[in-house]
PDB file of C-alpha atoms in Angstrom:
ATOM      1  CA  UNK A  15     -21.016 -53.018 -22.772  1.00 41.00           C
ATOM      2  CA  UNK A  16     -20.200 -55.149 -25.816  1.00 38.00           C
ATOM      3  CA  UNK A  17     -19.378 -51.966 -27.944  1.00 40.00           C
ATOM      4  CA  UNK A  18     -16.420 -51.017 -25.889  1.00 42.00           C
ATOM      5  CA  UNK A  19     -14.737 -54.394 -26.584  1.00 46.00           C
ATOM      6  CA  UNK A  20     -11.242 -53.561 -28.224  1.00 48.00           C
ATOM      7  CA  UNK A  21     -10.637 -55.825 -30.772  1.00 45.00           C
ATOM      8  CA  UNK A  22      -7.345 -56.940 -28.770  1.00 46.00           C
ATOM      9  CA  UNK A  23      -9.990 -57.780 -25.784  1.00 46.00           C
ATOM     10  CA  UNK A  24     -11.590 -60.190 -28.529  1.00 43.00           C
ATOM     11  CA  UNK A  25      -8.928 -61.554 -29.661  1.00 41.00           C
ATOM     12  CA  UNK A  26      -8.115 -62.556 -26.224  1.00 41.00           C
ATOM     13  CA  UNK A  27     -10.938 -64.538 -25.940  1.00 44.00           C
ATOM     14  CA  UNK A  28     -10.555 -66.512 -28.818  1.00 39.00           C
ATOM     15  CA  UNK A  29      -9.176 -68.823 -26.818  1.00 34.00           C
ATOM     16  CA  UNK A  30     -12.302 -69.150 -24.800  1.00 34.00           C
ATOM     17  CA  UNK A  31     -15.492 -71.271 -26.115  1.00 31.00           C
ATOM     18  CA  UNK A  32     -16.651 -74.409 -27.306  1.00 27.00           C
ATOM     19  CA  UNK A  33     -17.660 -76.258 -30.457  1.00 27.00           C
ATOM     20  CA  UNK A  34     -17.392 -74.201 -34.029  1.00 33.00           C
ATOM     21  CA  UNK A  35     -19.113 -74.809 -37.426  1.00 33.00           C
ATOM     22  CA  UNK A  36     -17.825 -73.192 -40.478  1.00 35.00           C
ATOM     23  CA  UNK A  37     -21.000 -73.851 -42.016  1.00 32.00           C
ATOM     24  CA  UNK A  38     -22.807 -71.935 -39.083  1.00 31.00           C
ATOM     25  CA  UNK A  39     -23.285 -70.773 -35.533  1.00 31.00           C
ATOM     26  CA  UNK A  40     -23.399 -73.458 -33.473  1.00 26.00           C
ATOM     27  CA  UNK A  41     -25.736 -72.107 -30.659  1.00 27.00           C
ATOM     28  CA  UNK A  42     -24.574 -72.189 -26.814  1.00 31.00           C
ATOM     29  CA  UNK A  43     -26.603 -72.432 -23.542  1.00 30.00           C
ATOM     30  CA  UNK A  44     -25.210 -68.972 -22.484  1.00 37.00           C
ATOM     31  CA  UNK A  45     -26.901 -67.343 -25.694  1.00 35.00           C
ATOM     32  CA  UNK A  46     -30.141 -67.442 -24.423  1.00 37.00           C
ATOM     33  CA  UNK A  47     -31.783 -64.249 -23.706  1.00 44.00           C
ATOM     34  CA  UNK A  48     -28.751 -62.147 -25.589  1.00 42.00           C
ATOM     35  CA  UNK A  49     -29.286 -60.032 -28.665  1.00 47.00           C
ATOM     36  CA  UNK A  50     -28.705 -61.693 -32.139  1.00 45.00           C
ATOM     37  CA  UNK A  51     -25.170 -59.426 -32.114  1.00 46.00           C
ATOM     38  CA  UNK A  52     -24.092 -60.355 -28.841  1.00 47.00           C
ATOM     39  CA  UNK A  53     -24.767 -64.193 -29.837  1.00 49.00           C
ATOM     40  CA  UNK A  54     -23.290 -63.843 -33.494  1.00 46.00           C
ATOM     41  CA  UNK A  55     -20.362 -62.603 -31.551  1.00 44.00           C
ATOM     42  CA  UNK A  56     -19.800 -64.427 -28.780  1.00 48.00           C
ATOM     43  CA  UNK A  57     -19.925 -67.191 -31.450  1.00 49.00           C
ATOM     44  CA  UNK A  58     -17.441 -66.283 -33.915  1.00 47.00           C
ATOM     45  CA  UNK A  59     -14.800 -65.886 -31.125  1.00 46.00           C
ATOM     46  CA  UNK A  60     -14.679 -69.211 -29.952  1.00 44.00           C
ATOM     47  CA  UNK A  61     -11.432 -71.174 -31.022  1.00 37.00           C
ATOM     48  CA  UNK A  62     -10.914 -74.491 -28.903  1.00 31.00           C
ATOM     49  CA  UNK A  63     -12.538 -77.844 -28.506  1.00 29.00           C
ATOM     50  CA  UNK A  64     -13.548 -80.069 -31.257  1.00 30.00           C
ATOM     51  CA  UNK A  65     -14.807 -78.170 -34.514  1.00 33.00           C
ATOM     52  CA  UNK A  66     -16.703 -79.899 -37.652  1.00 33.00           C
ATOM     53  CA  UNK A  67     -14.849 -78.384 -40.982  1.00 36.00           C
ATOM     54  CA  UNK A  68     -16.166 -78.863 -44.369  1.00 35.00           C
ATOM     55  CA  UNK A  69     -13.034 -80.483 -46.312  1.00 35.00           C
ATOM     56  CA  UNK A  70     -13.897 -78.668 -49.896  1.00 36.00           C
ATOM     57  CA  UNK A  71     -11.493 -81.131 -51.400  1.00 36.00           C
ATOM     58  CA  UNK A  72     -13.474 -84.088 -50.484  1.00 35.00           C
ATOM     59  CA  UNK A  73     -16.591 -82.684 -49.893  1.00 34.00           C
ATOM     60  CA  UNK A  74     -17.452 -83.882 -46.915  1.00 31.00           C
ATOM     61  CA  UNK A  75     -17.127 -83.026 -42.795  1.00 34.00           C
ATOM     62  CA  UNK A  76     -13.816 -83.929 -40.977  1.00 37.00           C
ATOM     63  CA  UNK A  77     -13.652 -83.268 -37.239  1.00 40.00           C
ATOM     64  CA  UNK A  78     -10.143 -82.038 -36.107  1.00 44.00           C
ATOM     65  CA  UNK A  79      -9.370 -81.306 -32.328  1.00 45.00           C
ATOM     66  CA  UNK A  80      -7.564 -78.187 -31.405  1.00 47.00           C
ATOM     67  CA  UNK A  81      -8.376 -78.506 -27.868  1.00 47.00           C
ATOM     68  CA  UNK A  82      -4.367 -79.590 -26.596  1.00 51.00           C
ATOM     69  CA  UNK A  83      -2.887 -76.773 -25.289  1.00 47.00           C
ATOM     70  CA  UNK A  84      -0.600 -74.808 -27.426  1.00 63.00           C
ATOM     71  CA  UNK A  85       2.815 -72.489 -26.673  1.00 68.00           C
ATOM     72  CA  UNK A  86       5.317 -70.380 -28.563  1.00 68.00           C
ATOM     73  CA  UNK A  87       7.632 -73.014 -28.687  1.00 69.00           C
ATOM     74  CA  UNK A  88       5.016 -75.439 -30.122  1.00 87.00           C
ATOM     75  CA  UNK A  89       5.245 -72.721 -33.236  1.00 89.00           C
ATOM     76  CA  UNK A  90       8.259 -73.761 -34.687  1.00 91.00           C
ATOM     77  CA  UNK A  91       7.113 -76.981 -34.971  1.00 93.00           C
ATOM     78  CA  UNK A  92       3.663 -75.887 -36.049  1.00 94.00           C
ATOM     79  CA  UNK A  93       5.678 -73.383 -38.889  1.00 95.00           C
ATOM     80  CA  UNK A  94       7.845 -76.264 -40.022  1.00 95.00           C
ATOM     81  CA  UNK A  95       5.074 -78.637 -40.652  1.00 95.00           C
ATOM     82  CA  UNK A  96       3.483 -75.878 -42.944  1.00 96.00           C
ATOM     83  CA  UNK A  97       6.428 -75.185 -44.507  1.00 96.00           C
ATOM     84  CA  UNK A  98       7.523 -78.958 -45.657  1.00 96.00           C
ATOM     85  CA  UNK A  99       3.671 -79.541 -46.634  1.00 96.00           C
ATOM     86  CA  UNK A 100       2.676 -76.628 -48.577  1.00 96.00           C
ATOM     87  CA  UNK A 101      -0.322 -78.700 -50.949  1.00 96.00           C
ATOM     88  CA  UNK A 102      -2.078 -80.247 -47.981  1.00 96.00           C
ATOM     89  CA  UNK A 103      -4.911 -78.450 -47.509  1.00 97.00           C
ATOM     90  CA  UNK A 104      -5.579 -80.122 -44.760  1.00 96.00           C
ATOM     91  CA  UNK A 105      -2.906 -80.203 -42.430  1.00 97.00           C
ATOM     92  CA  UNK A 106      -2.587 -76.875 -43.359  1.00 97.00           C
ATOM     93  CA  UNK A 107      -6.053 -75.801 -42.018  1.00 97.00           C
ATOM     94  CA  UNK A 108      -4.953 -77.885 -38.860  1.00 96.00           C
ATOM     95  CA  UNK A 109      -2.013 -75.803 -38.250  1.00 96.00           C
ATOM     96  CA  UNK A 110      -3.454 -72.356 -38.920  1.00 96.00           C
ATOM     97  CA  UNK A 111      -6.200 -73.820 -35.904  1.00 94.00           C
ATOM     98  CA  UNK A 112      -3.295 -74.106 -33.825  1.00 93.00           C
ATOM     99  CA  UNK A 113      -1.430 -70.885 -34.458  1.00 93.00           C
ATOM    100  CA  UNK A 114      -4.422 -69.307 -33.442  1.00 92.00           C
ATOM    101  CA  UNK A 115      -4.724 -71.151 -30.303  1.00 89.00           C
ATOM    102  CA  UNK A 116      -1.054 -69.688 -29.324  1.00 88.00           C
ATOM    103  CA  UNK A 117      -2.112 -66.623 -30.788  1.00 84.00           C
ATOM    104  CA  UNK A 118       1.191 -64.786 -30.985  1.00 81.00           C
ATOM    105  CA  UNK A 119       3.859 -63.881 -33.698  1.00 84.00           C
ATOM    106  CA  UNK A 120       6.487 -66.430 -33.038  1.00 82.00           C
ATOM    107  CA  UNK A 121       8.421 -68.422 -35.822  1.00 84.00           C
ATOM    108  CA  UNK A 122       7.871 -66.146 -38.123  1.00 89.00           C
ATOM    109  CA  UNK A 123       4.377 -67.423 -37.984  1.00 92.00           C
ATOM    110  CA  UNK A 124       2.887 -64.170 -39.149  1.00 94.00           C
ATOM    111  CA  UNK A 125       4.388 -64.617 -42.890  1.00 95.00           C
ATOM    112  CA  UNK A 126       3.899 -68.368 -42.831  1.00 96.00           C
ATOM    113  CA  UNK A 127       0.283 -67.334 -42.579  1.00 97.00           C
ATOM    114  CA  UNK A 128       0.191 -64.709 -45.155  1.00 97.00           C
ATOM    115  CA  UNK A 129       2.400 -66.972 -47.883  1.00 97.00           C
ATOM    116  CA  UNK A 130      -0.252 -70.320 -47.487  1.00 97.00           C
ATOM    117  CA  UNK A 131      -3.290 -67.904 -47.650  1.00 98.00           C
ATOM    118  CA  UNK A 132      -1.399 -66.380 -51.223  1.00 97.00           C
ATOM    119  CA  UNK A 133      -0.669 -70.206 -52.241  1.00 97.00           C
ATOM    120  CA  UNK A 134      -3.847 -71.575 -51.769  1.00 98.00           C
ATOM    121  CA  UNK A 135      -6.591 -68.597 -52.153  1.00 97.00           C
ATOM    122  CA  UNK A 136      -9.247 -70.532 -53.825  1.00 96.00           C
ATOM    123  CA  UNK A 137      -9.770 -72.867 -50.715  1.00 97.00           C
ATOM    124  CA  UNK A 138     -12.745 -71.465 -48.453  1.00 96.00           C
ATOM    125  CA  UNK A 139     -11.970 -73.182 -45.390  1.00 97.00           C
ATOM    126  CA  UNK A 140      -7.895 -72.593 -45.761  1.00 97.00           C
ATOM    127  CA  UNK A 141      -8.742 -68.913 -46.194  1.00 97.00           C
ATOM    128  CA  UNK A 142     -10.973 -69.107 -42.725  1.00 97.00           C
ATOM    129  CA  UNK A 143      -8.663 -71.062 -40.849  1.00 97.00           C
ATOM    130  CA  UNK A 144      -5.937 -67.949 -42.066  1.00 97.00           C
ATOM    131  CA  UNK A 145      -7.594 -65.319 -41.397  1.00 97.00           C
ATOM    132  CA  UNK A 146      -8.656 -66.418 -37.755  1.00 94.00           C
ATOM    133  CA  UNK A 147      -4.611 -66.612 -37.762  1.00 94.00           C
ATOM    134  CA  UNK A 148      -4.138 -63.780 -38.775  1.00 94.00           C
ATOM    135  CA  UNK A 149      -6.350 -61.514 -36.147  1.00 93.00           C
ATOM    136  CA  UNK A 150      -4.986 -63.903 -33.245  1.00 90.00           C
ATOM    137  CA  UNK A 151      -1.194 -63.470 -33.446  1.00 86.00           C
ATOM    138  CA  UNK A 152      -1.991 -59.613 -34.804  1.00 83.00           C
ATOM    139  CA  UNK A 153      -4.483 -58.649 -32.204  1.00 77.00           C
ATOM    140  CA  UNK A 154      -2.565 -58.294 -28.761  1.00 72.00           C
ATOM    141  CA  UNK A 155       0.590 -56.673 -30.516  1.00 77.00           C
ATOM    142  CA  UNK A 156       1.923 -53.204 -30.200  1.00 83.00           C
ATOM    143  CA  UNK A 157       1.564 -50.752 -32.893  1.00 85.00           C
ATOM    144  CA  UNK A 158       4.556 -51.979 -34.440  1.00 87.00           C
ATOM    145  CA  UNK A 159       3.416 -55.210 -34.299  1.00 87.00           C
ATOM    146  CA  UNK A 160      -0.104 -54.433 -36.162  1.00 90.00           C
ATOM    147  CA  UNK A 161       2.279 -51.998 -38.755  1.00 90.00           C
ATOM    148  CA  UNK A 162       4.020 -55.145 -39.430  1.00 91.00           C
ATOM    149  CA  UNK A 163       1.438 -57.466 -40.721  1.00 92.00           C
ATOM    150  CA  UNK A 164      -0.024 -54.790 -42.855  1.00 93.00           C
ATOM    151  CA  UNK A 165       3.138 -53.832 -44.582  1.00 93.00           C
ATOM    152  CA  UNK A 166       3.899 -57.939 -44.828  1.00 94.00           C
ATOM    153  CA  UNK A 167       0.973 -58.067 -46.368  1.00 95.00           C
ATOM    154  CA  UNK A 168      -1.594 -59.541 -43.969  1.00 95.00           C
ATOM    155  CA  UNK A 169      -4.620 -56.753 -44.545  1.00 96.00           C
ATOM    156  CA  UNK A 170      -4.085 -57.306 -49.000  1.00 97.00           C
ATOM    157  CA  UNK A 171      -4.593 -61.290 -48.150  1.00 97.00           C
ATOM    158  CA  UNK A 172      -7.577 -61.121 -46.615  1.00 97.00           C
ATOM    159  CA  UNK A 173      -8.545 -58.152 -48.295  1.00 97.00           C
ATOM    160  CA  UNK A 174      -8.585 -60.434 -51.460  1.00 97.00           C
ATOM    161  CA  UNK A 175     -10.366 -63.137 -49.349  1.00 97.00           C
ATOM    162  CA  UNK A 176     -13.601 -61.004 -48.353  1.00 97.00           C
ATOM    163  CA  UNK A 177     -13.732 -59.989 -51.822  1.00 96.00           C
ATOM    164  CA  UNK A 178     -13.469 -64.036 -53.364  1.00 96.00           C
ATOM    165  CA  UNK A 179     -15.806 -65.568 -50.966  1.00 97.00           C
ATOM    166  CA  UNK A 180     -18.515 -62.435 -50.076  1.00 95.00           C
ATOM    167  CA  UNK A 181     -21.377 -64.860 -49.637  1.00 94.00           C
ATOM    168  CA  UNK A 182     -19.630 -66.496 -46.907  1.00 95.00           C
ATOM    169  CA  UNK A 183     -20.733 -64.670 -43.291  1.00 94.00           C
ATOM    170  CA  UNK A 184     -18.454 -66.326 -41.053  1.00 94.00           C
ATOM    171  CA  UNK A 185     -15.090 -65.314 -43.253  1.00 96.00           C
ATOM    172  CA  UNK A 186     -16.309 -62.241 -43.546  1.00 96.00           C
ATOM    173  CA  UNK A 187     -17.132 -61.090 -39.875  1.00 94.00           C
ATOM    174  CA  UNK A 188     -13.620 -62.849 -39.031  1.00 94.00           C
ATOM    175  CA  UNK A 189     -11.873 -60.963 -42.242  1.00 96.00           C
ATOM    176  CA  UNK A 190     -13.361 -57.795 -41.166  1.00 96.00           C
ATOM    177  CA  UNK A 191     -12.961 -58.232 -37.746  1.00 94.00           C
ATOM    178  CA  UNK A 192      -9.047 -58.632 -38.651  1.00 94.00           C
ATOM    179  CA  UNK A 193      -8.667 -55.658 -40.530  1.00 95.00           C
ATOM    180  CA  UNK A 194     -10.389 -53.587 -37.508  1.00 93.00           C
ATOM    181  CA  UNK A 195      -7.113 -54.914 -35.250  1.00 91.00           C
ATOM    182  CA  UNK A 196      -4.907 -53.556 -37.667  1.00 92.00           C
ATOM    183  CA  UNK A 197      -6.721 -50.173 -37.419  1.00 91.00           C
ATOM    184  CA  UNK A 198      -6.201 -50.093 -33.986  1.00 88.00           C
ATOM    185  CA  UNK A 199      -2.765 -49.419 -34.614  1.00 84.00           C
ATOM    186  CA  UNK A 200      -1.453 -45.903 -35.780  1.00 86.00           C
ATOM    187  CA  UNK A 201       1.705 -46.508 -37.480  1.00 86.00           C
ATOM    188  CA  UNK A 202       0.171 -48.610 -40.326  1.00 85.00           C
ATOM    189  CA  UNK A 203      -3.201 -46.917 -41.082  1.00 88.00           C
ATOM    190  CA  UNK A 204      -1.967 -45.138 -44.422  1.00 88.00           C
ATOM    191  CA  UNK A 205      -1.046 -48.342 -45.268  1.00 90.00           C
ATOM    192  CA  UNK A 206      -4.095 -49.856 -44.284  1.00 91.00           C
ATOM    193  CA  UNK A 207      -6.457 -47.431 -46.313  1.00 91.00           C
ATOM    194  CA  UNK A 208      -3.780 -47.717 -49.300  1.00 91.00           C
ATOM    195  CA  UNK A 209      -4.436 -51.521 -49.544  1.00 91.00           C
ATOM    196  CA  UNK A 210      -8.014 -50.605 -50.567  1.00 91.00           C
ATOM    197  CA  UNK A 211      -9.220 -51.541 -47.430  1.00 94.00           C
ATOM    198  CA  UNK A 212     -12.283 -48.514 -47.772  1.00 94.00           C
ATOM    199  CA  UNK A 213     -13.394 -50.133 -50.923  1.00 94.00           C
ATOM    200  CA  UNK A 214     -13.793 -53.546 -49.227  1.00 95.00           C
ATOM    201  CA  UNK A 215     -15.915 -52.345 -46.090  1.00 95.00           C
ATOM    202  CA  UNK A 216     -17.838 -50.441 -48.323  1.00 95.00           C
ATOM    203  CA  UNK A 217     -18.702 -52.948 -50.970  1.00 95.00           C
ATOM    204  CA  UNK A 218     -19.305 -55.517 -47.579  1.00 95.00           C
ATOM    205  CA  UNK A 219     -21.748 -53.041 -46.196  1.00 94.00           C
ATOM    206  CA  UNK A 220     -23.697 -52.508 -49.128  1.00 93.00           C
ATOM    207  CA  UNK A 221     -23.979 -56.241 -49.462  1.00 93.00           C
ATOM    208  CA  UNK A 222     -25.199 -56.915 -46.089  1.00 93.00           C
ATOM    209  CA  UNK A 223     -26.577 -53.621 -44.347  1.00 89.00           C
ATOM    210  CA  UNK A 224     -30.021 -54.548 -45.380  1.00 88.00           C
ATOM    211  CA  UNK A 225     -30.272 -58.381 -44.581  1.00 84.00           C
ATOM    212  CA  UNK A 226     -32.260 -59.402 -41.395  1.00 82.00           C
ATOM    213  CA  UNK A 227     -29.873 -61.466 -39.916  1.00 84.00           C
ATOM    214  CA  UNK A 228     -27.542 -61.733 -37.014  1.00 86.00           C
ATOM    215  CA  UNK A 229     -24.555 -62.666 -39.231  1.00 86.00           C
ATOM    216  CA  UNK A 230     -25.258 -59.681 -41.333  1.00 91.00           C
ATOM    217  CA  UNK A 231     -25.509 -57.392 -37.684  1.00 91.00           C
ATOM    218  CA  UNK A 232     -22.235 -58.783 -36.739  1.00 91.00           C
ATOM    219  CA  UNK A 233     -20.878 -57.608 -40.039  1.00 93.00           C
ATOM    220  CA  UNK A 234     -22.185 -54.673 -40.295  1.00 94.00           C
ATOM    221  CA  UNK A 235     -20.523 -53.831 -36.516  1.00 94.00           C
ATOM    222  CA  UNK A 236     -17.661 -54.733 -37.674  1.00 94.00           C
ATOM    223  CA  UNK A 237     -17.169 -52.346 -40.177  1.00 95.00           C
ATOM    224  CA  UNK A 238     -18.340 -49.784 -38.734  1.00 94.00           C
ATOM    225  CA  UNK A 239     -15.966 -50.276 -36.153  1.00 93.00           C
ATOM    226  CA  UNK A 240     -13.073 -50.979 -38.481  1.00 93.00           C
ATOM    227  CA  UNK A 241     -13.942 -47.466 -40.178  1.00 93.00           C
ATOM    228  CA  UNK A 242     -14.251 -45.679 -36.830  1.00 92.00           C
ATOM    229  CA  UNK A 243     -10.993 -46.555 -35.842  1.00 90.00           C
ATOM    230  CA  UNK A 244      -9.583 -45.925 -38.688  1.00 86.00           C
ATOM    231  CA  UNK A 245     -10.331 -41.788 -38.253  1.00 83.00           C
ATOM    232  CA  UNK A 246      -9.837 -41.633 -34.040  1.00 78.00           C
ATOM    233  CA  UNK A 247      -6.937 -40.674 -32.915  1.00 65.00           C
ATOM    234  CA  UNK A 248      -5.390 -41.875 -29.441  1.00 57.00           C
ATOM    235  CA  UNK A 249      -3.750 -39.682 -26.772  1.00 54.00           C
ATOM    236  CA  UNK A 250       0.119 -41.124 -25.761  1.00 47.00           C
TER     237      UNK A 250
END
């Protein structure tokens, strides 16, 4: 059942799927027949092959390709291209992309991450690309691991992000869906709830509990999940 995902078993499969828009869902043959939060899902999750991003800069639609496999040693390089270009917006959306493809904390990608979305967090498709980031190199960690980004300030960054760009679905259900890994973990949940993460989900909820859509489902299942595990408690 689709409700027993863990968020770490969803963050696995970001590296699964096909063709992304920013702008919105790009349907797949396999959605036929689903439910709208079974398709909203299935489509937010998907990471590799080409992707169409709206370049807010230039106002227009650049196609980058993420599809060539990515490791941990690719990370350094990826960290050290962000690091010696921190005002293109660009390359920087490229290389979040690609962090999230490898999907795990190396080169101190974690804080790279967290600094570029604190640089730059007026850019709506930077912030995206970030947060996606984020929940991939968070997700599959141990309950250090999850304690870590929160206290380096990973949940306050996209936090903030949710609450600058509400309108936008897609970083929302992915900026929600983030903050529900970090609940997962035990260690950092006072933290979690003392970044004001409560106020968030509820202020996201109230804005999207009523709409008839199945971005707004997705959302809405997402922070009800996020609050749920932030009051269970797991056996040892």
């Amino acid at each position: 059942d689709h409700s027993t995902q863990t968020t770490s078993e969803v963050s696995r499969n970001l590296s699964a799927g096909s063709a992304f828009s920013h702008g919105g869902v790009v349907p797949t043959s396999e959605s036929h027949g689903m439910d709208p939060l079974r398709q909203m899902h299935n489509s937010l999750i998907r990471t590799r092959g080409q992707r169409t991003i709206t370049d807010s800069n230039k106002e227009s639609q650049v196609e980058h390709d993420f599809s060539a496999p990515k490791n941990n040693e690719d990370a350094w390089d990826i960290v050290k291209e962000m690091r010696g270009n921190p005002l293109d917006i660009e390359l920087l959306i490229r290389k979040c992309h690609e962090l999230r493809s490898i999907g795990t904390n190396s080169a101190g990608a974690l804080y790279e991450i967290i600094e570029v979305m604190r640089r730059h967090p007026g850019d709506r498709n930077l912030q995206f690309a970030a947060i996606g980031a984020l929940w991939s190199v968070s997700a599959d960690g141990d309950d250090d691991s999850k304690a870590e980004a929160i206290d380096a300030g990973a949940a306050v960054v996209i936090i903030n992000s949710v609450t600058y760009f509400p309108a936008d679905v897609n970083l929302v259900c992915w900026g929600i869906g983030a903050l529900s890994s970090f609940a997962e973990g035990i260690t950092g949940r006072s933290s979690l709830i003392n970044s004001g993460v409560i106020n968030t989900l509820e202020t996201v909820l109230e804005k999207y509990y009523k709409a008839e859509s199945k971005e707004a489902c997705a959302i809405c299942y997402w922070v009800f999940r996020c609050l749920l595990l932030m009051v269970i408690s797991y056996d040892d």
